[in-house]
mmCIF file of C-alpha atoms in Angstrom:
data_model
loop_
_atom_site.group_PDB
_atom_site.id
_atom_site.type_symbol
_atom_site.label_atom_id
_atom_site.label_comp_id
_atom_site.label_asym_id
_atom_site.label_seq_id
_atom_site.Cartn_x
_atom_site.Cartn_y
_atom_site.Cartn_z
ATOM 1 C CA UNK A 1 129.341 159.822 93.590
ATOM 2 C CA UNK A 2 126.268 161.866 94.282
ATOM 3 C CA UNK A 3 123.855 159.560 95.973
ATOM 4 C CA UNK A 4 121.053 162.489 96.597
ATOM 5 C CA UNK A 5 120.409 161.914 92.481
ATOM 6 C CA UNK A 6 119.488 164.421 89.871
ATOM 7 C CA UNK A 7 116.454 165.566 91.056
ATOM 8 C CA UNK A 8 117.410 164.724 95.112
ATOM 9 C CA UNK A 9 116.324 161.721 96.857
ATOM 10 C CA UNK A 10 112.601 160.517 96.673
ATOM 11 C CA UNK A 11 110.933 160.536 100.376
ATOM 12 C CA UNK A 12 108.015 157.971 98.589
ATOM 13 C CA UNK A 13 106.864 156.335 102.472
ATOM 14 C CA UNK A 14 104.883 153.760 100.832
ATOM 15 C CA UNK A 15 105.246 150.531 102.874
ATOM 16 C CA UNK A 16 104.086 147.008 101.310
ATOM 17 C CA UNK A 17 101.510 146.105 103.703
ATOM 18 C CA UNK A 18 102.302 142.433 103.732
ATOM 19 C CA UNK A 19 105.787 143.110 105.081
ATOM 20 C CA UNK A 20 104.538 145.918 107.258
ATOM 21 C CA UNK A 21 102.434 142.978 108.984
ATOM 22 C CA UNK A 22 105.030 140.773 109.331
ATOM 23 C CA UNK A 23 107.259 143.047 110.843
ATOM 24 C CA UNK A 24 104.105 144.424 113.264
ATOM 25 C CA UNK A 25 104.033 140.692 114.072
ATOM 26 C CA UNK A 26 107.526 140.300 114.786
ATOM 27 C CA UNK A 27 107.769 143.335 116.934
ATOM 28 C CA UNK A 28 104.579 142.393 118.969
ATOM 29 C CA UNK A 29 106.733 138.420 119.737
ATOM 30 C CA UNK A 30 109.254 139.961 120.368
ATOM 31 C CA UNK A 31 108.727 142.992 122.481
ATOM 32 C CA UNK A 32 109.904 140.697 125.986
ATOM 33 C CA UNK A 33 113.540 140.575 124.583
ATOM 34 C CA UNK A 34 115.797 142.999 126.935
ATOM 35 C CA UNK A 35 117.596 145.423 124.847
ATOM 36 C CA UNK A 36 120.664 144.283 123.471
ATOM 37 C CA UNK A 37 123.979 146.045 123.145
ATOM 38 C CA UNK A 38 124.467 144.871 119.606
ATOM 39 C CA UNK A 39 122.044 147.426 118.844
ATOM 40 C CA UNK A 40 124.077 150.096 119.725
ATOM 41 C CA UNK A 41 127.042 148.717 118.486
ATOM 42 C CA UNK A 42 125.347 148.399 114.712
ATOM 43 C CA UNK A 43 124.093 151.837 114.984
ATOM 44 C CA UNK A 44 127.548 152.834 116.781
ATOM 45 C CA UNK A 45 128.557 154.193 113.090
ATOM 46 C CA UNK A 46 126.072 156.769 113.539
ATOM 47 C CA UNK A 47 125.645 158.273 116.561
ATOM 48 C CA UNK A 48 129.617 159.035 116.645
ATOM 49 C CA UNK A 49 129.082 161.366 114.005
ATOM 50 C CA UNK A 50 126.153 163.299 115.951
ATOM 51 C CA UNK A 51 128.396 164.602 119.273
ATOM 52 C CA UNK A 52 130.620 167.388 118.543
ATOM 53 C CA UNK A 53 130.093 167.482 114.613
ATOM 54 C CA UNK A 54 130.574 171.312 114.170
ATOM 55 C CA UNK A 55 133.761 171.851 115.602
ATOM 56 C CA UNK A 56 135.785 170.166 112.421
ATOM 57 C CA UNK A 57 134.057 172.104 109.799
ATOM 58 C CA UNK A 58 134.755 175.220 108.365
ATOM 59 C CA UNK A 59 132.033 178.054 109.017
ATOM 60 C CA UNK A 60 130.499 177.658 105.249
ATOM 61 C CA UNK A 61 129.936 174.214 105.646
ATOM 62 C CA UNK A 62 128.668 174.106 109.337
ATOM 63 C CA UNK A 63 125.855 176.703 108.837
ATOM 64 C CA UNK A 64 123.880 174.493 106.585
ATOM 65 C CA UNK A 65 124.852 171.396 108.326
ATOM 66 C CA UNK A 66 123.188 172.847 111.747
ATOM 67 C CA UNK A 67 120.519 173.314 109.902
ATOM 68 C CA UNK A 68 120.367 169.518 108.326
ATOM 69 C CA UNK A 69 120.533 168.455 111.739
ATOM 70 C CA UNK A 70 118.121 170.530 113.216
ATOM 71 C CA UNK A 71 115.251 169.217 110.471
ATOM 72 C CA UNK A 72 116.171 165.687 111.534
ATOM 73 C CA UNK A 73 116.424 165.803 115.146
ATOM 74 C CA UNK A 74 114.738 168.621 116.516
ATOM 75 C CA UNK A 75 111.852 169.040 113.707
ATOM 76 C CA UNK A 76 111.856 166.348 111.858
ATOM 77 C CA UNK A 77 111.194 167.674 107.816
ATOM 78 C CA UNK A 78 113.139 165.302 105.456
ATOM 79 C CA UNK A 79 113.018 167.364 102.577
ATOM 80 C CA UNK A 80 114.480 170.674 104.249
ATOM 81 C CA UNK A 81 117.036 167.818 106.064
ATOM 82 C CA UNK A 82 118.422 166.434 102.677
ATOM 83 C CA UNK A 83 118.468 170.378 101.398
ATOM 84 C CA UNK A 84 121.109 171.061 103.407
ATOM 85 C CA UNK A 85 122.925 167.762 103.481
ATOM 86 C CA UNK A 86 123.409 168.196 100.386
ATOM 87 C CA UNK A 87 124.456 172.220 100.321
ATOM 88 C CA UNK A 88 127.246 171.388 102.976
ATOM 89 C CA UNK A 89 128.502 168.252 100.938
ATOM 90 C CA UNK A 90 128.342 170.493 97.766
ATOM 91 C CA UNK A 91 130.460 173.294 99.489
ATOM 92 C CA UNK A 92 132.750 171.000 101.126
ATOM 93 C CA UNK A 93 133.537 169.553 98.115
ATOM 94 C CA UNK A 94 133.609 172.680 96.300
ATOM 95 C CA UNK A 95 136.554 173.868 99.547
ATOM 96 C CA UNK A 96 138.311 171.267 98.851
ATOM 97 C CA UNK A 97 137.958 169.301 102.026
ATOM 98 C CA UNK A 98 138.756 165.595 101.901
ATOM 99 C CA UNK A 99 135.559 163.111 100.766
ATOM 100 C CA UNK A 100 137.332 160.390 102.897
ATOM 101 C CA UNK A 101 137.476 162.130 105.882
ATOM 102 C CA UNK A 102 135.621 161.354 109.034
ATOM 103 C CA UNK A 103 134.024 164.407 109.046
ATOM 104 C CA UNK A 104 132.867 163.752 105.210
ATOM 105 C CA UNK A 105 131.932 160.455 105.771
ATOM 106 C CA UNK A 106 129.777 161.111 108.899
ATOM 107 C CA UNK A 107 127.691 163.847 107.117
ATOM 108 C CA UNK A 108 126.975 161.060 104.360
ATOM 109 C CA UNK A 109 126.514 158.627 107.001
ATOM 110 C CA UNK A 110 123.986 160.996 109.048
ATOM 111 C CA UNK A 111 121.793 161.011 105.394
ATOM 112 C CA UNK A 112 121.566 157.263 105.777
ATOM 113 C CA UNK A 113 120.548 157.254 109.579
ATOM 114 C CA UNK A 114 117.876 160.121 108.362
ATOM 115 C CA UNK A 115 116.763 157.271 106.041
ATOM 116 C CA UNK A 116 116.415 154.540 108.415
ATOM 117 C CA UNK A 117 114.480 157.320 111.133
ATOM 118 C CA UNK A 118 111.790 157.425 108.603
ATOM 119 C CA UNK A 119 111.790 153.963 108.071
ATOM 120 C CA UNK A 120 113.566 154.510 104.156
ATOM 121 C CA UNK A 121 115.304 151.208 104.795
ATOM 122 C CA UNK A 122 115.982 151.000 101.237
ATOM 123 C CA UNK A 123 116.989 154.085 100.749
ATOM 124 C CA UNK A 124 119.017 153.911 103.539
ATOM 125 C CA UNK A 125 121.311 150.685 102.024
ATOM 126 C CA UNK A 126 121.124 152.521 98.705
ATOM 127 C CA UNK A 127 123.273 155.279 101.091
ATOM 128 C CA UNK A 128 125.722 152.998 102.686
ATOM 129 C CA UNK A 129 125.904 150.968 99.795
ATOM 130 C CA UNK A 130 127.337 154.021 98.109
ATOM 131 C CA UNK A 131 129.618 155.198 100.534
ATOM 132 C CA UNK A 132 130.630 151.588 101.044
ATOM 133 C CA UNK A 133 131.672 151.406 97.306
ATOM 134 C CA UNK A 134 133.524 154.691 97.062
ATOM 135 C CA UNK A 135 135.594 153.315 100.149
ATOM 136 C CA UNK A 136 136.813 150.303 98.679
ATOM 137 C CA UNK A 137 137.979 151.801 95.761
ATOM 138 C CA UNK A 138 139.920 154.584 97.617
ATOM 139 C CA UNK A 139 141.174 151.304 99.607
ATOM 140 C CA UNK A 140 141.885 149.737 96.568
ATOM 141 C CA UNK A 141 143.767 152.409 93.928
ATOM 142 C CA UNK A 142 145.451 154.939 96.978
ATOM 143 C CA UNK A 143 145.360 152.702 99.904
ATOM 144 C CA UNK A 144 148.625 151.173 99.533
ATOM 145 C CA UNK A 145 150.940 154.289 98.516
ATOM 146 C CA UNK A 146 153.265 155.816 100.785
ATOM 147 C CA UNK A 147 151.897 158.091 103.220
ATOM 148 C CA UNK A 148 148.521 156.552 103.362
ATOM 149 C CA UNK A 149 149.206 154.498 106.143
ATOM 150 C CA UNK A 150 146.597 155.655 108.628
ATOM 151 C CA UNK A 151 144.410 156.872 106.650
ATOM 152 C CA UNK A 152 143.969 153.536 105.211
ATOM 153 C CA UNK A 153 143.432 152.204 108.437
ATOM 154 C CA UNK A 154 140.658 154.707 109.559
ATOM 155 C CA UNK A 155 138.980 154.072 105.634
ATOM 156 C CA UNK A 156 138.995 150.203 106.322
ATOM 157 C CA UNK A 157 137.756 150.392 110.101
ATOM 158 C CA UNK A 158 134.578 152.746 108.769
ATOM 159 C CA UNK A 159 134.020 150.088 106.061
ATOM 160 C CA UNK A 160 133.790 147.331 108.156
ATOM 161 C CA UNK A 161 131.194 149.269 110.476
ATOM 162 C CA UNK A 162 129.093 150.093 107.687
ATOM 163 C CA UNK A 163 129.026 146.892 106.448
ATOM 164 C CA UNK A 164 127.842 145.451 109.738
ATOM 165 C CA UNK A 165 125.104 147.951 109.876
ATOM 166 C CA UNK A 166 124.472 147.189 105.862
ATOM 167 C CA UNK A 167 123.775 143.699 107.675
ATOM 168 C CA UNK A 168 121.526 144.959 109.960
ATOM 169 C CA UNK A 169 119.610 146.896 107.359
ATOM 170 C CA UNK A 170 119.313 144.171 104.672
ATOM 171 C CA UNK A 171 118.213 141.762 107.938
ATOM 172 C CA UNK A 172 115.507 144.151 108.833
ATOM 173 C CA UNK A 173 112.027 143.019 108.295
ATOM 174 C CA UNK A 174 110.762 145.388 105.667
ATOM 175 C CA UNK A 175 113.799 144.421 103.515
ATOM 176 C CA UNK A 176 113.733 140.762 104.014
ATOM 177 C CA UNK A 177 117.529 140.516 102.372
ATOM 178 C CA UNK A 178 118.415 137.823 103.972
ATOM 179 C CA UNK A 179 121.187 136.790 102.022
ATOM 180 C CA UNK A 180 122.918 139.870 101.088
ATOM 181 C CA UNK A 181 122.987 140.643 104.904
ATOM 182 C CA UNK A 182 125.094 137.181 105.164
ATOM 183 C CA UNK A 183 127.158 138.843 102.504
ATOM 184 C CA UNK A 184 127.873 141.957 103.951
ATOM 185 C CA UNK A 185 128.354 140.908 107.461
ATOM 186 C CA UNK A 186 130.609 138.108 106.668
ATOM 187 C CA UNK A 187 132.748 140.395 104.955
ATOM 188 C CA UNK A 188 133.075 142.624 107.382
ATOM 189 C CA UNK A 189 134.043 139.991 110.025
ATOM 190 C CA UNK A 190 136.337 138.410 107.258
ATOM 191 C CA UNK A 191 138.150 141.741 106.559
ATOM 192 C CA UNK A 192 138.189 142.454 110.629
ATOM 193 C CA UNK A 193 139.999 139.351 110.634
ATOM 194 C CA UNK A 194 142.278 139.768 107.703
ATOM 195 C CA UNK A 195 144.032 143.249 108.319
ATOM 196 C CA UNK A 196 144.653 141.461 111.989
ATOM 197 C CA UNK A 197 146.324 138.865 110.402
ATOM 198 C CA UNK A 198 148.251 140.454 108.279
ATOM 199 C CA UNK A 199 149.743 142.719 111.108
ATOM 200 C CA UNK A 200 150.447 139.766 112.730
ATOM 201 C CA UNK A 201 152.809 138.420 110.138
ATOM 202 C CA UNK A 202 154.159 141.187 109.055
ATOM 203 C CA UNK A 203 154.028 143.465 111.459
ATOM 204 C CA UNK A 204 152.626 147.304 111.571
ATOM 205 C CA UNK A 205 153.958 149.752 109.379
ATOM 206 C CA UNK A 206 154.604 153.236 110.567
ATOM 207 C CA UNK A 207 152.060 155.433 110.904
ATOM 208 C CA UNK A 208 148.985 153.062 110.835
ATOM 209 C CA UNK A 209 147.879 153.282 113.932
ATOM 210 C CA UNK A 210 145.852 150.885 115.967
ATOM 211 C CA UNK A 211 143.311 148.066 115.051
ATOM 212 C CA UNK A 212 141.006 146.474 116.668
ATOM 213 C CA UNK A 213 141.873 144.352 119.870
ATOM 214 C CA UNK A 214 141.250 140.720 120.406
ATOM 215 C CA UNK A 215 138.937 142.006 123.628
ATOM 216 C CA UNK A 216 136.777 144.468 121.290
ATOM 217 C CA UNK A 217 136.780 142.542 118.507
ATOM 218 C CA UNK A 218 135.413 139.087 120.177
ATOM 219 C CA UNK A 219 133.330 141.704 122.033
ATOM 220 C CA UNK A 220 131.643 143.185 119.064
ATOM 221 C CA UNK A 221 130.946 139.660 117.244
ATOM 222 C CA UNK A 222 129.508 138.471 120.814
ATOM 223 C CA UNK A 223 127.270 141.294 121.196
ATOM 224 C CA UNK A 224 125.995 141.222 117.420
ATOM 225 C CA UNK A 225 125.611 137.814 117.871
ATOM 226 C CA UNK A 226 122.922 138.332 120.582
ATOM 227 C CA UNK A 227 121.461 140.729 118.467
ATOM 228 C CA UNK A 228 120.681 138.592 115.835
ATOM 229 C CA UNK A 229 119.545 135.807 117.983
ATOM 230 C CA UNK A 230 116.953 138.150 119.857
ATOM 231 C CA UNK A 231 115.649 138.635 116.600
ATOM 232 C CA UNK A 232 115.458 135.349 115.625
ATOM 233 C CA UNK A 233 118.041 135.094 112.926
ATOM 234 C CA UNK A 234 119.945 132.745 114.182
ATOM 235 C CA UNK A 235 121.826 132.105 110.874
ATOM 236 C CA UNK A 236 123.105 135.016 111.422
ATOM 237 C CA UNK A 237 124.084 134.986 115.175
ATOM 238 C CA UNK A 238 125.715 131.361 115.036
ATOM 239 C CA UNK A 239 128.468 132.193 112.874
ATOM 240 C CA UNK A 240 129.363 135.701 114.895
ATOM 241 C CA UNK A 241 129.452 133.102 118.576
ATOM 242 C CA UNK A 242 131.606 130.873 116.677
ATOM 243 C CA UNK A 243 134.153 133.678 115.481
ATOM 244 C CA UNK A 244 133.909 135.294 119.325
ATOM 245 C CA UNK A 245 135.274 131.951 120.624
ATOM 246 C CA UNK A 246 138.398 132.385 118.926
ATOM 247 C CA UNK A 247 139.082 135.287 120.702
ATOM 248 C CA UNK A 248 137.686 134.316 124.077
ATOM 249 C CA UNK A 249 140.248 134.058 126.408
ATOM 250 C CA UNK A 250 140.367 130.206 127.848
ATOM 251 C CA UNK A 251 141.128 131.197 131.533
ATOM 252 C CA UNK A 252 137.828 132.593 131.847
ATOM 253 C CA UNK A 253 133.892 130.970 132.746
ATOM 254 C CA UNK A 254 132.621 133.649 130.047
ATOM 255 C CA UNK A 255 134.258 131.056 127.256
ATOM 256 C CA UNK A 256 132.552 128.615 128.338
ATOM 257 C CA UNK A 257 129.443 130.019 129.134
ATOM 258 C CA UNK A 258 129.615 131.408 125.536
#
């Protein structure tokens, strides 16, 4: 699915100023928080796409890619950025390289983070949502057929991280999404959950490689959870403590401290 649209994306900046306040407001309250390490783990998605992204790609498609990245990080020009985004998706897809690869999926990632740097937040989701989408169907018609194994399991692990920085973005103050954030992030911590489960039970089948660890796991919903209380959305940090209990270990003061 092309999510740059026919006539590439609109850059419109326009900001309603009643939830520009509000978020000016919220920032200014809140500024005495200490920076969280939820923060980087909901923006962990992107910056693992940023260090070494050349080396993967053929030649054709890192020479306009270099330049993508350059007009977002370097000299920041959003149009020129999304030109070239969207010449190396076009030639990687016309090269045949695979649209579910990491490499693939961190270029279309990398759009959305250039969306949320220039505070697109909408545009952003629209991203994600997209990329989100064409995952769960690969997950759903190819996912299960021989061979697929671990690439199933690298499809469903990027999922989940996108939707927990969907959650973040849909949570964020110029969005005000309150409840599709709940829907997102729930998911993710619900699917997180599941694919553990089912391991469990019935074991892992060759060839699909790790998943995530009680340790990281509890980890991840224990730092998100202070993430979202620093912010004050606590309806959304309660639910992440109580799933980090579960995998707590009881021999320790951090359980019960948590």
């Amino acid at each position: 699915m092309d999510f740059f649209g026919r006539d590439g994306m609109s850059l419109d900046s326009t900001l309603h100023e009643k939830q520009r306040a509000s978020c000016l407001t919220n920032t200014h309250t809140q500024s005495h928080l200490p920076h969280s390490g939820a923060l980087i783990y909901t923006n962990y998605v992107y910056q693992t796409y940023i260090v070494g992204v050349f080396q993967p790609f053929p030649p054709e498609v890192a020479k306009p890619l270099r330049r993508a990245l350059y007009y977002t990080n370097i000299s920041l020009s959003p149009k020129e950025a999304l030109k070239y985004y969207k010449q190396a998706l076009a030639i990687a897809d016309e090269i045949g390289m695979d649209p579910f690869s990491d490499e693939i999926l961190g270029v279309k990632i990398q759009v959305a983070a250039l969306m949320e740097k220039i505070q697109q937040y909408e545009k952003a989701i629209e991203v994600l949502e997209i990329v989100r989408n064409d995952c769960l169907k690969w997950i759903e018609f190819l996912g299960s057929k021989p061979g697929n194994e671990g690439k199933r399991t690298r499809v469903l692990g990027k999922t989940v991280a996108i939707s927990v920085k969907l959650g973040d973005l849909y949570a964020n103050c110029y969005v005000q999404d309150k409840e599709t954030a709940e829907e997102r992030l729930v998911w993710a911590v619900e699917t997180a959950l599941k694919e553990k489960k089912r391991r469990e039970e019935e074991g892992v089948k060759e060839g699909e490689g790790d998943w995530m660890t009680d340790e990281e796991f509890g980890g991840a919903l224990e730092s998100l959870g202070h993430h979202y209380e620093e912010k004050d959305q606590h309806y959304l940090a309660a639910p992440l403590f109580l799933q980090s209990l579960a995998f707590a270990p009881t021999n320790t003061c951090h359980a019960v401290v948590l």
